[in-house]
Amino acid sequence: MTPRIVGLETEYALMALPHGPAAPAMAPAEAITELFRGTATQHRSHNRFLPNGGRLYVDIGSHPEYATAECSNARDAALQDRAGELMLQKMLEAANERLDSHRLHLLKTNTDSGDATFGCHENYQVKRETLDPLDPGFVAFLVARTVLSAGGGLDKSGAYVLSPRAFHIHRVQSADPTRLRPMISTRDEPHADPAAFARLQVTFGDSTMSDRATEIRLRLTSTVLDLIEGGVSLCDLALADPIASLHDCSRHGPAAILALRSGGAVSAIDLLDTVVGRCEAAGIDSLLDIRDMIDRIQGGEQDTLSPSVDWICKKLLLAEAADRYGSSDPRIPRLNLAFHDLDPRRGLADRLRASGAMSALPLEDVERAVSTPPSDTRAALRGRFIAEATRLERAYSVSWTHIRLDSPPHPQIDLLNASQCSDSRVADLIDVMATTPAPPMSRLARLRAGIGPLHHAGEGPPANRP
C-alpha cells in the first residue's frame, strides 16, 4: 500500500501589547509587518514556499499561517509542524528585540481572549471515490476523536471545555471554510492528479502543543481512512446530529452521550473504542499506544495521559492554579493563553517539554526539519529546487504542483504525483542553474523575485528611510 500523503496548515494568533499606557495601539497589519521584517519575501508579499518544502504566509485577518510539506507519515507531519513553530518563534524573538514600545505574542491556539478563532486544517490524500459520498461514520469518528486530540481551554463563560473552537463549528461540510466553518471543507483542490485523488481537508480540529498529540491525531485519522478505503463501512455509527454531538463532546468529555442516527446512543469514548477495534480487527496498522490511551480513559486514569493529550495537560495546570489563587483570579485566563504562547519568556510549552511534562520530538530533528524537506515525497523536489535557486539568486515560481525557473525563463515542470521524490527534469533544471550564468537583474526586479529580504533586520521599509 502506498503511504497516504498528509499535511497540516496551522494558523497563529498574533497580538501586539504596548509596554505602557502611553504607547499607541499597533494595528494588525503593522504587527504582521514587524513579525516578517527582515525575512525573504516574494513579490512584496508575505507568502513564500520554503526550502523545507512547506509554505509560510499571511492569512485573511493579518495572522501568520504555516503549511507543512507533503508527508508520507504522521511523525514527519508533526515534525514539520513543529519546524514551522520554531521558525515563527525565531521571527518573534527577532521582532521583539527590535521593538521598544510593544511586545508581540504569537499563540498556537484556536481561540484567543476575544473568542476569535484560528484554524488547524488537516489534509489527507484520498481516492476520489472516498468522498463520493463520505462515510457518515467517519464524521462520527472525527467527533469522538476529540477526547484524544482536543487542545482544551476556557469558553466564553469561563467554563473549561475540551475544544473552545468546537462551538464555532456549525456545519458538517461546506466549500467555504472561512465564513461557514465546517468540520470538513469540500473545496475540490487535490494538489495531485485530479482523475485519481482528492484532498480531504478536516478543518475543525485543534492545534496541539504536544507533539505526540499531533502525531496521534494524524496517524489515527489516516488509519481510519485506510479502513474505509479497504471496504469496511462505519455507517452504523452515523450520528443523529454530528454538530450537536461535537458540542456535547467538548462540554462533557469522554463520557458525553452521542445520539446515533439508528436510534441508539453511545459515549464518545466507546464510539472511539469501536472504531479503533475495527481497525485492529482489519490488521491495518499497529494502534497499541492508542488502545492503551482508550483503556486508561475508560478505566478512570485519564490524568496519566497528561503529557500526550493537550486538554488533559491544560486542565490539570488550570486546576492547580485555581486551587492556589482561586478560580476567579485573573491569572487563570492568562495561564490559559500562556499554554499556547511561543514567546520562550512567557509561554509554557517549551518549559513543559523541557521538564518532561509534555511529549516532544527531539529538538535536533525539529531544527533539521526547518531547512530539510521530507525525503520521500514531492516536497524533496520542491525544497531542493528552492534551496538551489535561492543560493544562486535566481527568480523562480513554485506551487504545490509545479516549479519554474524564471531567470533565465524555462518551461514549467508539473509535479502531480505527491509521492514522487525524484525527477530527472528537476535534476536537469538544477544543473542548468548551476552551470548557466544568471542574467543581470535590477534591484526592483530582485525584490519582486524575492531574492533576498525586502529590507534588512533593524531597518524600516524603504519608503520610511531617510
CSV table of C-alpha atoms in Angstrom, one decimal:
chain,number,residue,atom,x,y,z
A,1,MET,CA,0.0,0.0,0.0
A,2,THR,CA,1.3,3.4,-1.0
A,3,PRO,CA,1.7,5.6,2.1
A,4,ARG,CA,-1.0,8.2,2.4
A,5,ILE,CA,0.1,11.8,1.9
A,6,VAL,CA,-0.8,14.0,4.9
A,7,GLY,CA,-0.1,17.6,6.0
A,8,LEU,CA,-1.1,20.4,8.3
A,9,GLU,CA,-2.0,24.1,7.9
A,10,THR,CA,-1.7,25.9,11.2
A,11,GLU,CA,-2.9,29.5,11.9
A,12,TYR,CA,-1.4,31.5,14.7
A,13,ALA,CA,-2.9,34.3,16.7
A,14,LEU,CA,-0.7,37.5,16.7
A,15,MET,CA,-1.1,40.1,19.4
A,16,ALA,CA,0.8,43.4,20.0
A,17,LEU,CA,0.8,44.5,23.6
A,18,PRO,CA,2.0,48.0,24.5
A,19,HIS,CA,4.7,48.3,27.1
A,20,GLY,CA,2.9,51.2,28.8
A,21,PRO,CA,-0.4,53.2,28.6
A,22,ALA,CA,1.3,55.9,26.6
A,23,ALA,CA,2.1,53.6,23.7
A,24,PRO,CA,-0.3,53.8,20.8
A,25,ALA,CA,-2.2,50.7,19.6
A,26,MET,CA,-0.5,48.7,16.9
A,27,ALA,CA,-2.7,47.7,14.0
A,28,PRO,CA,-2.7,44.0,13.0
A,29,ALA,CA,-1.2,44.9,9.6
A,30,GLU,CA,1.6,46.7,11.3
A,31,ALA,CA,2.2,43.8,13.7
A,32,ILE,CA,2.4,41.3,10.9
A,33,THR,CA,4.9,43.6,9.1
A,34,GLU,CA,7.1,43.7,12.1
A,35,LEU,CA,7.0,39.9,12.5
A,36,PHE,CA,8.1,39.4,8.9
A,37,ARG,CA,10.6,42.3,8.8
A,38,GLY,CA,14.0,41.1,7.5
A,39,THR,CA,12.8,37.8,6.1
A,40,ALA,CA,12.8,36.8,2.5
A,41,THR,CA,9.7,37.6,0.6
A,42,GLN,CA,8.3,37.2,-2.9
A,43,HIS,CA,6.5,39.8,-4.9
A,44,ARG,CA,6.5,42.1,-1.9
A,45,SER,CA,4.0,39.8,-0.2
A,46,HIS,CA,4.4,37.7,2.9
A,47,ASN,CA,3.8,34.5,1.1
A,48,ARG,CA,6.5,32.0,0.1
A,49,PHE,CA,7.4,28.4,-0.2
A,50,LEU,CA,10.4,27.3,1.8
A,51,PRO,CA,13.5,25.1,1.4
A,52,ASN,CA,11.9,22.5,3.7
A,53,GLY,CA,9.0,22.2,1.3
A,54,GLY,CA,6.5,24.0,3.4
A,55,ARG,CA,4.8,27.4,3.0
A,56,LEU,CA,4.7,30.4,5.2
A,57,TYR,CA,2.2,33.1,4.5
A,58,VAL,CA,-0.2,35.7,5.9
A,59,ASP,CA,-3.8,34.6,6.0
A,60,ILE,CA,-7.0,36.6,6.0
A,61,GLY,CA,-7.1,38.7,9.1
A,62,SER,CA,-3.4,39.5,9.2
A,63,HIS,CA,-2.2,36.5,11.1
A,64,PRO,CA,0.6,34.1,10.1
A,65,GLU,CA,-0.1,30.6,8.8
A,66,TYR,CA,2.3,27.7,8.2
A,67,ALA,CA,1.6,24.8,5.9
A,68,THR,CA,3.8,21.7,6.3
A,69,ALA,CA,5.3,20.0,3.3
A,70,GLU,CA,3.7,16.8,2.0
A,71,CYS,CA,4.5,14.0,4.4
A,72,SER,CA,4.2,10.2,4.0
A,73,ASN,CA,3.6,9.6,7.7
A,74,ALA,CA,2.2,11.3,10.8
A,75,ARG,CA,5.6,11.7,12.6
A,76,ASP,CA,7.1,13.6,9.7
A,77,ALA,CA,4.0,15.9,9.6
A,78,ALA,CA,4.2,16.5,13.3
A,79,LEU,CA,7.9,17.3,12.9
A,80,GLN,CA,7.3,19.7,10.1
A,81,ASP,CA,4.6,21.4,12.1
A,82,ARG,CA,7.0,21.9,15.0
A,83,ALA,CA,9.6,23.2,12.5
A,84,GLY,CA,7.1,25.9,11.5
A,85,GLU,CA,6.5,26.7,15.1
A,86,LEU,CA,10.3,27.1,15.6
A,87,MET,CA,10.6,29.4,12.6
A,88,LEU,CA,7.9,31.7,13.8
A,89,GLN,CA,9.4,31.6,17.3
A,90,LYS,CA,12.7,32.9,16.0
A,91,MET,CA,10.9,35.6,13.9
A,92,LEU,CA,9.0,36.6,17.1
A,93,GLU,CA,12.2,36.9,19.2
A,94,ALA,CA,13.9,39.0,16.5
A,95,ALA,CA,10.9,41.3,16.2
A,96,ASN,CA,10.7,41.8,20.0
A,97,GLU,CA,14.4,42.6,20.1
A,98,ARG,CA,13.8,45.4,17.6
A,99,LEU,CA,10.6,46.8,19.2
A,100,ASP,CA,10.7,49.3,22.0
A,101,SER,CA,7.0,50.3,22.5
A,102,HIS,CA,5.3,46.9,22.1
A,103,ARG,CA,5.8,43.2,22.6
A,104,LEU,CA,4.5,40.8,20.1
A,105,HIS,CA,2.9,37.5,21.1
A,106,LEU,CA,2.3,34.5,18.8
A,107,LEU,CA,-0.2,31.9,20.1
A,108,LYS,CA,-0.6,28.5,18.6
A,109,THR,CA,-4.2,28.4,19.7
A,110,ASN,CA,-7.6,28.1,18.2
A,111,THR,CA,-9.4,30.8,20.2
A,112,ASP,CA,-8.0,34.0,21.8
A,113,SER,CA,-9.1,36.2,24.7
A,114,GLY,CA,-11.7,37.8,22.4
A,115,ASP,CA,-13.0,34.4,21.3
A,116,ALA,CA,-11.7,34.9,17.7
A,117,THR,CA,-11.0,31.5,16.2
A,118,PHE,CA,-7.9,30.2,14.3
A,119,GLY,CA,-7.9,27.1,12.3
A,120,CYS,CA,-5.7,24.0,12.2
A,121,HIS,CA,-6.5,22.2,8.9
A,122,GLU,CA,-5.5,18.6,8.3
A,123,ASN,CA,-5.0,17.4,4.8
A,124,TYR,CA,-5.3,13.7,3.7
A,125,GLN,CA,-4.9,12.5,0.2
A,126,VAL,CA,-7.7,10.1,-0.6
A,127,LYS,CA,-9.1,8.2,-3.5
A,128,ARG,CA,-11.6,10.3,-5.3
A,129,GLU,CA,-14.4,7.9,-4.7
A,130,THR,CA,-13.8,8.1,-0.9
A,131,LEU,CA,-15.6,11.4,-0.8
A,132,ASP,CA,-18.5,10.4,-3.1
A,133,PRO,CA,-20.1,10.2,-0.6
A,134,LEU,CA,-18.1,10.3,2.6
A,135,ASP,CA,-19.0,7.6,5.0
A,136,PRO,CA,-21.1,9.3,7.8
A,137,GLY,CA,-19.4,7.0,10.3
A,138,PHE,CA,-16.2,8.8,9.5
A,139,VAL,CA,-17.7,12.0,10.7
A,140,ALA,CA,-18.8,10.3,13.9
A,141,PHE,CA,-15.2,9.2,14.4
A,142,LEU,CA,-14.0,12.7,14.0
A,143,VAL,CA,-16.4,13.8,16.7
A,144,ALA,CA,-15.3,11.0,19.0
A,145,ARG,CA,-11.5,11.5,18.5
A,146,THR,CA,-11.9,14.9,20.3
A,147,VAL,CA,-11.3,13.0,23.5
A,148,LEU,CA,-7.7,12.4,22.4
A,149,SER,CA,-7.0,15.4,20.1
A,150,ALA,CA,-8.6,18.5,21.6
A,151,GLY,CA,-6.5,21.4,22.8
A,152,GLY,CA,-8.6,22.3,25.8
A,153,GLY,CA,-9.5,25.8,27.1
A,154,LEU,CA,-12.0,28.2,28.6
A,155,ASP,CA,-15.2,29.0,26.7
A,156,LYS,CA,-16.8,32.5,26.7
A,157,SER,CA,-18.4,31.8,30.1
A,158,GLY,CA,-15.1,30.8,31.7
A,159,ALA,CA,-16.0,27.1,31.9
A,160,TYR,CA,-13.4,24.5,30.9
A,161,VAL,CA,-14.1,22.6,27.7
A,162,LEU,CA,-12.2,20.2,25.6
A,163,SER,CA,-12.3,22.4,22.5
A,164,PRO,CA,-13.4,26.0,22.5
A,165,ARG,CA,-13.2,26.0,18.7
A,166,ALA,CA,-15.9,23.3,18.5
A,167,PHE,CA,-18.5,25.9,19.3
A,168,HIS,CA,-17.6,27.9,16.3
A,169,ILE,CA,-18.4,24.9,14.0
A,170,HIS,CA,-21.9,24.7,12.7
A,171,ARG,CA,-21.8,22.6,9.6
A,172,VAL,CA,-20.5,19.2,8.8
A,173,GLN,CA,-19.4,20.0,5.2
A,174,SER,CA,-19.0,23.2,3.2
A,175,ALA,CA,-16.9,24.6,0.4
A,176,ASP,CA,-16.4,27.9,2.3
A,177,PRO,CA,-14.3,27.1,5.4
A,178,THR,CA,-13.5,30.8,6.1
A,179,ARG,CA,-17.1,32.0,6.6
A,180,LEU,CA,-19.1,28.9,7.4
A,181,ARG,CA,-16.5,27.0,9.4
A,182,PRO,CA,-17.5,23.4,8.7
A,183,MET,CA,-15.9,20.2,10.1
A,184,ILE,CA,-14.8,19.3,6.5
A,185,SER,CA,-14.1,21.5,3.6
A,186,THR,CA,-15.4,20.3,0.3
A,187,ARG,CA,-13.3,22.5,-2.0
A,188,ASP,CA,-12.0,20.4,-4.9
A,189,GLU,CA,-8.3,21.2,-4.7
A,190,PRO,CA,-6.5,17.8,-4.8
A,191,HIS,CA,-2.9,19.2,-5.3
A,192,ALA,CA,-2.4,15.9,-7.2
A,193,ASP,CA,-3.8,14.1,-10.3
A,194,PRO,CA,-7.5,15.1,-10.1
A,195,ALA,CA,-8.5,12.0,-12.0
A,196,ALA,CA,-7.3,9.7,-9.2
A,197,PHE,CA,-7.1,11.7,-6.0
A,198,ALA,CA,-9.0,14.2,-3.9
A,199,ARG,CA,-7.8,16.1,-0.8
A,200,LEU,CA,-9.9,15.5,2.4
A,201,GLN,CA,-9.5,18.7,4.4
A,202,VAL,CA,-10.5,18.4,8.1
A,203,THR,CA,-11.0,22.0,9.2
A,204,PHE,CA,-12.5,21.8,12.7
A,205,GLY,CA,-9.6,20.3,14.7
A,206,ASP,CA,-7.4,21.9,17.3
A,207,SER,CA,-3.7,22.8,17.2
A,208,THR,CA,-1.8,20.9,19.8
A,209,MET,CA,1.4,21.7,21.6
A,210,SER,CA,2.2,18.1,22.5
A,211,ASP,CA,4.0,16.5,19.5
A,212,ARG,CA,2.5,13.2,20.4
A,213,ALA,CA,-1.0,14.6,20.3
A,214,THR,CA,-0.4,15.9,16.8
A,215,GLU,CA,1.1,12.7,15.6
A,216,ILE,CA,-1.7,10.5,17.1
A,217,ARG,CA,-4.4,12.7,15.6
A,218,LEU,CA,-2.9,12.4,12.1
A,219,ARG,CA,-2.0,8.7,12.4
A,220,LEU,CA,-5.3,7.6,13.8
A,221,THR,CA,-7.3,9.5,11.2
A,222,SER,CA,-5.2,8.2,8.4
A,223,THR,CA,-5.7,4.7,9.7
A,224,VAL,CA,-9.4,5.1,9.8
A,225,LEU,CA,-9.3,6.3,6.2
A,226,ASP,CA,-7.3,3.1,5.3
A,227,LEU,CA,-10.1,1.1,6.9
A,228,ILE,CA,-12.8,2.8,4.9
A,229,GLU,CA,-10.9,2.6,1.6
A,230,GLY,CA,-10.3,-1.1,2.4
A,231,GLY,CA,-14.1,-1.6,2.2
A,232,VAL,CA,-15.1,-1.5,5.8
A,233,SER,CA,-18.2,0.6,6.5
A,234,LEU,CA,-18.8,2.7,9.6
A,235,CYS,CA,-22.3,3.7,8.5
A,236,ASP,CA,-23.9,2.0,11.6
A,237,LEU,CA,-22.0,4.6,13.7
A,238,ALA,CA,-23.6,7.6,12.0
A,239,LEU,CA,-24.7,10.3,14.4
A,240,ALA,CA,-28.2,11.8,14.5
A,241,ASP,CA,-26.7,15.3,14.8
A,242,PRO,CA,-22.9,15.5,14.3
A,243,ILE,CA,-22.6,19.2,15.3
A,244,ALA,CA,-24.7,18.8,18.5
A,245,SER,CA,-22.6,15.8,19.3
A,246,LEU,CA,-19.4,17.7,18.7
A,247,HIS,CA,-20.5,20.4,21.1
A,248,ASP,CA,-21.6,17.8,23.7
A,249,CYS,CA,-18.3,16.0,23.4
A,250,SER,CA,-16.4,19.3,24.1
A,251,ARG,CA,-18.6,20.1,27.1
A,252,HIS,CA,-18.8,16.7,28.7
A,253,GLY,CA,-15.6,14.9,27.5
A,254,PRO,CA,-15.2,11.2,27.1
A,255,ALA,CA,-18.5,10.4,28.9
A,256,ALA,CA,-20.6,12.5,26.5
A,257,ILE,CA,-23.6,10.6,25.2
A,258,LEU,CA,-23.9,10.8,21.4
A,259,ALA,CA,-27.2,10.0,19.8
A,260,LEU,CA,-26.9,7.7,16.8
A,261,ARG,CA,-28.9,8.0,13.6
A,262,SER,CA,-30.1,4.4,14.1
A,263,GLY,CA,-31.9,5.5,17.3
A,264,GLY,CA,-29.4,4.2,19.9
A,265,ALA,CA,-26.7,6.2,21.8
A,266,VAL,CA,-23.1,5.7,22.7
A,267,SER,CA,-20.5,7.5,24.8
A,268,ALA,CA,-17.7,9.3,22.9
A,269,ILE,CA,-15.0,7.1,24.3
A,270,ASP,CA,-17.0,3.9,23.5
A,271,LEU,CA,-17.6,5.1,19.9
A,272,LEU,CA,-13.8,5.7,19.5
A,273,ASP,CA,-13.2,2.3,21.1
A,274,THR,CA,-15.4,0.7,18.5
A,275,VAL,CA,-13.7,2.4,15.6
A,276,VAL,CA,-10.2,1.5,16.8
A,277,GLY,CA,-11.4,-2.1,17.4
A,278,ARG,CA,-12.4,-2.4,13.8
A,279,CYS,CA,-9.0,-1.0,12.7
A,280,GLU,CA,-7.3,-3.6,14.9
A,281,ALA,CA,-9.5,-6.4,13.6
A,282,ALA,CA,-8.6,-5.4,10.0
A,283,GLY,CA,-4.9,-5.5,10.9
A,284,ILE,CA,-4.3,-2.3,9.1
A,285,ASP,CA,-1.8,-0.7,11.5
A,286,SER,CA,-0.5,-1.0,15.0
A,287,LEU,CA,-2.5,1.1,17.3
A,288,LEU,CA,-1.3,-0.4,20.6
A,289,ASP,CA,-0.5,3.0,22.0
A,290,ILE,CA,-3.9,4.4,21.2
A,291,ARG,CA,-5.6,1.3,22.5
A,292,ASP,CA,-3.7,1.9,25.8
A,293,MET,CA,-4.9,5.5,25.9
A,294,ILE,CA,-8.5,4.5,25.4
A,295,ASP,CA,-8.2,1.8,28.1
A,296,ARG,CA,-6.8,4.4,30.6
A,297,ILE,CA,-9.7,6.8,29.9
A,298,GLN,CA,-12.3,4.0,30.3
A,299,GLY,CA,-10.5,2.9,33.5
A,300,GLY,CA,-10.6,6.4,35.0
A,301,GLU,CA,-6.9,7.0,34.6
A,302,GLN,CA,-7.0,9.8,32.1
A,303,ASP,CA,-4.8,12.1,34.1
A,304,THR,CA,-1.9,9.8,33.4
A,305,LEU,CA,-2.2,10.8,29.7
A,306,SER,CA,-1.3,14.5,30.5
A,307,PRO,CA,2.0,14.6,28.6
A,308,SER,CA,0.3,13.3,25.4
A,309,VAL,CA,-3.2,14.9,25.5
A,310,ASP,CA,-3.3,18.7,25.5
A,311,TRP,CA,-6.8,19.2,27.0
A,312,ILE,CA,-5.8,17.0,30.0
A,313,CYS,CA,-2.5,18.7,30.5
A,314,LYS,CA,-4.0,22.1,30.4
A,315,LYS,CA,-6.9,21.1,32.6
A,316,LEU,CA,-4.6,19.9,35.4
A,317,LEU,CA,-2.5,23.1,35.1
A,318,LEU,CA,-5.5,25.4,35.4
A,319,ALA,CA,-7.0,23.3,38.2
A,320,GLU,CA,-3.7,23.6,40.2
A,321,ALA,CA,-3.7,27.4,39.6
A,322,ALA,CA,-7.3,27.7,40.7
A,323,ASP,CA,-6.6,25.8,43.9
A,324,ARG,CA,-3.7,28.2,44.6
A,325,TYR,CA,-5.2,31.5,43.5
A,326,GLY,CA,-8.9,31.0,43.4
A,327,SER,CA,-11.0,30.2,40.3
A,328,SER,CA,-11.8,33.9,39.6
A,329,ASP,CA,-8.2,35.1,39.7
A,330,PRO,CA,-7.2,36.9,36.5
A,331,ARG,CA,-4.1,34.8,36.3
A,332,ILE,CA,-6.3,31.8,35.2
A,333,PRO,CA,-7.3,33.2,31.8
A,334,ARG,CA,-3.7,34.4,31.3
A,335,LEU,CA,-2.4,30.9,32.0
A,336,ASN,CA,-5.0,29.5,29.6
A,337,LEU,CA,-3.3,31.6,26.8
A,338,ALA,CA,0.3,31.2,28.0
A,339,PHE,CA,-0.1,27.5,27.3
A,340,HIS,CA,0.0,28.4,23.6
A,341,ASP,CA,2.4,31.4,23.6
A,342,LEU,CA,5.5,30.8,21.5
A,343,ASP,CA,7.4,33.5,23.5
A,344,PRO,CA,10.0,31.5,25.4
A,345,ARG,CA,10.0,34.0,28.3
A,346,ARG,CA,6.2,33.9,28.8
A,347,GLY,CA,5.0,30.7,27.1
A,348,LEU,CA,4.6,27.4,28.9
A,349,ALA,CA,5.1,24.8,26.2
A,350,ASP,CA,8.9,24.9,26.0
A,351,ARG,CA,9.1,24.7,29.8
A,352,LEU,CA,6.7,21.8,29.8
A,353,ARG,CA,8.6,20.0,27.1
A,354,ALA,CA,11.9,20.5,28.9
A,355,SER,CA,10.6,19.2,32.1
A,356,GLY,CA,9.1,16.1,30.5
A,357,ALA,CA,5.5,17.2,31.4
A,358,MET,CA,4.7,17.4,27.7
A,359,SER,CA,5.8,15.0,25.0
A,360,ALA,CA,8.2,16.4,22.5
A,361,LEU,CA,10.1,15.3,19.4
A,362,PRO,CA,13.9,15.5,19.6
A,363,LEU,CA,14.9,19.2,19.2
A,364,GLU,CA,17.7,18.3,16.8
A,365,ASP,CA,15.1,16.7,14.5
A,366,VAL,CA,12.9,19.8,14.7
A,367,GLU,CA,15.8,22.1,13.9
A,368,ARG,CA,16.8,19.9,10.9
A,369,ALA,CA,13.2,20.0,9.6
A,370,VAL,CA,13.4,23.8,9.5
A,371,SER,CA,15.6,23.6,6.4
A,372,THR,CA,15.2,19.9,5.2
A,373,PRO,CA,12.1,18.6,3.5
A,374,PRO,CA,10.8,15.0,3.9
A,375,SER,CA,12.9,12.8,1.7
A,376,ASP,CA,10.2,10.6,0.4
A,377,THR,CA,7.6,13.0,-1.1
A,378,ARG,CA,7.3,15.7,-3.8
A,379,ALA,CA,8.5,18.1,-1.1
A,380,ALA,CA,12.1,16.9,-1.6
A,381,LEU,CA,12.0,18.1,-5.2
A,382,ARG,CA,10.5,21.4,-4.4
A,383,GLY,CA,12.7,22.0,-1.4
A,384,ARG,CA,15.9,21.2,-3.3
A,385,PHE,CA,14.9,23.5,-6.2
A,386,ILE,CA,14.1,26.4,-3.9
A,387,ALA,CA,17.3,26.0,-1.9
A,388,GLU,CA,19.4,26.0,-5.1
A,389,ALA,CA,17.5,28.8,-6.7
A,390,THR,CA,17.9,30.9,-3.6
A,391,ARG,CA,21.6,30.1,-3.2
A,392,LEU,CA,22.2,31.0,-6.9
A,393,GLU,CA,19.9,34.1,-6.7
A,394,ARG,CA,17.5,33.0,-9.4
A,395,ALA,CA,14.0,34.2,-9.9
A,396,TYR,CA,11.5,31.3,-9.8
A,397,SER,CA,7.9,30.3,-9.3
A,398,VAL,CA,6.6,27.4,-7.3
A,399,SER,CA,3.3,26.0,-6.1
A,400,TRP,CA,2.3,22.7,-4.6
A,401,THR,CA,2.2,21.1,-8.0
A,402,HIS,CA,4.8,22.9,-10.2
A,403,ILE,CA,8.2,24.5,-10.3
A,404,ARG,CA,9.5,27.0,-12.8
A,405,LEU,CA,12.8,28.8,-13.3
A,406,ASP,CA,12.3,32.4,-14.4
A,407,SER,CA,15.9,33.7,-14.8
A,408,PRO,CA,16.5,32.7,-17.5
A,409,PRO,CA,13.0,31.6,-18.4
A,410,HIS,CA,12.4,27.8,-18.6
A,411,PRO,CA,9.2,25.8,-19.2
A,412,GLN,CA,7.2,24.9,-16.1
A,413,ILE,CA,7.6,21.4,-14.7
A,414,ASP,CA,4.4,20.0,-13.3
A,415,LEU,CA,4.6,17.6,-10.4
A,416,LEU,CA,1.2,16.0,-9.8
A,417,ASN,CA,2.5,12.9,-8.0
A,418,ALA,CA,2.8,13.9,-4.4
A,419,SER,CA,4.7,10.6,-3.6
A,420,GLN,CA,7.4,11.3,-6.2
A,421,CYS,CA,10.7,12.2,-4.6
A,422,SER,CA,13.0,12.1,-7.7
A,423,ASP,CA,12.6,13.5,-11.2
A,424,SER,CA,15.2,13.8,-13.9
A,425,ARG,CA,13.6,17.0,-15.2
A,426,VAL,CA,14.1,18.8,-11.8
A,427,ALA,CA,17.7,17.4,-11.5
A,428,ASP,CA,18.5,18.7,-15.0
A,429,LEU,CA,17.0,22.1,-14.2
A,430,ILE,CA,19.1,22.4,-11.1
A,431,ASP,CA,22.2,21.5,-13.2
A,432,VAL,CA,21.2,24.3,-15.6
A,433,MET,CA,21.1,26.8,-12.8
A,434,ALA,CA,24.5,25.7,-11.6
A,435,THR,CA,26.2,26.0,-15.0
A,436,THR,CA,24.4,28.9,-16.6
A,437,PRO,CA,25.3,32.5,-15.6
A,438,ALA,CA,22.4,34.3,-14.1
A,439,PRO,CA,21.1,37.2,-16.2
A,440,PRO,CA,21.5,40.7,-14.7
A,441,MET,CA,18.6,42.0,-12.7
A,442,SER,CA,17.7,45.4,-11.4
A,443,ARG,CA,17.2,45.9,-7.6
A,444,LEU,CA,13.5,46.3,-8.2
A,445,ALA,CA,13.4,43.0,-10.2
A,446,ARG,CA,15.3,41.3,-7.5
A,447,LEU,CA,12.9,42.4,-4.9
A,448,ARG,CA,9.9,41.4,-7.0
A,449,ALA,CA,11.5,38.0,-7.5
A,450,GLY,CA,12.0,37.6,-3.7
A,451,ILE,CA,15.8,37.4,-3.9
A,452,GLY,CA,17.0,38.5,-0.5
A,453,PRO,CA,15.0,40.3,2.2
A,454,LEU,CA,12.8,43.2,1.2
A,455,HIS,CA,14.6,45.2,3.9
A,456,HIS,CA,17.1,44.1,6.4
A,457,ALA,CA,16.6,43.5,10.1
A,458,GLY,CA,16.6,46.7,12.0
A,459,GLU,CA,15.6,48.8,9.0
A,460,GLY,CA,12.2,50.2,8.2
A,461,PRO,CA,10.6,49.8,4.8
A,462,PRO,CA,12.5,51.7,2.0
A,463,ALA,CA,9.9,54.5,1.9
A,464,ASN,CA,10.5,55.2,5.5
A,465,ARG,CA,14.2,55.6,5.4
A,466,PRO,CA,15.8,59.0,5.5
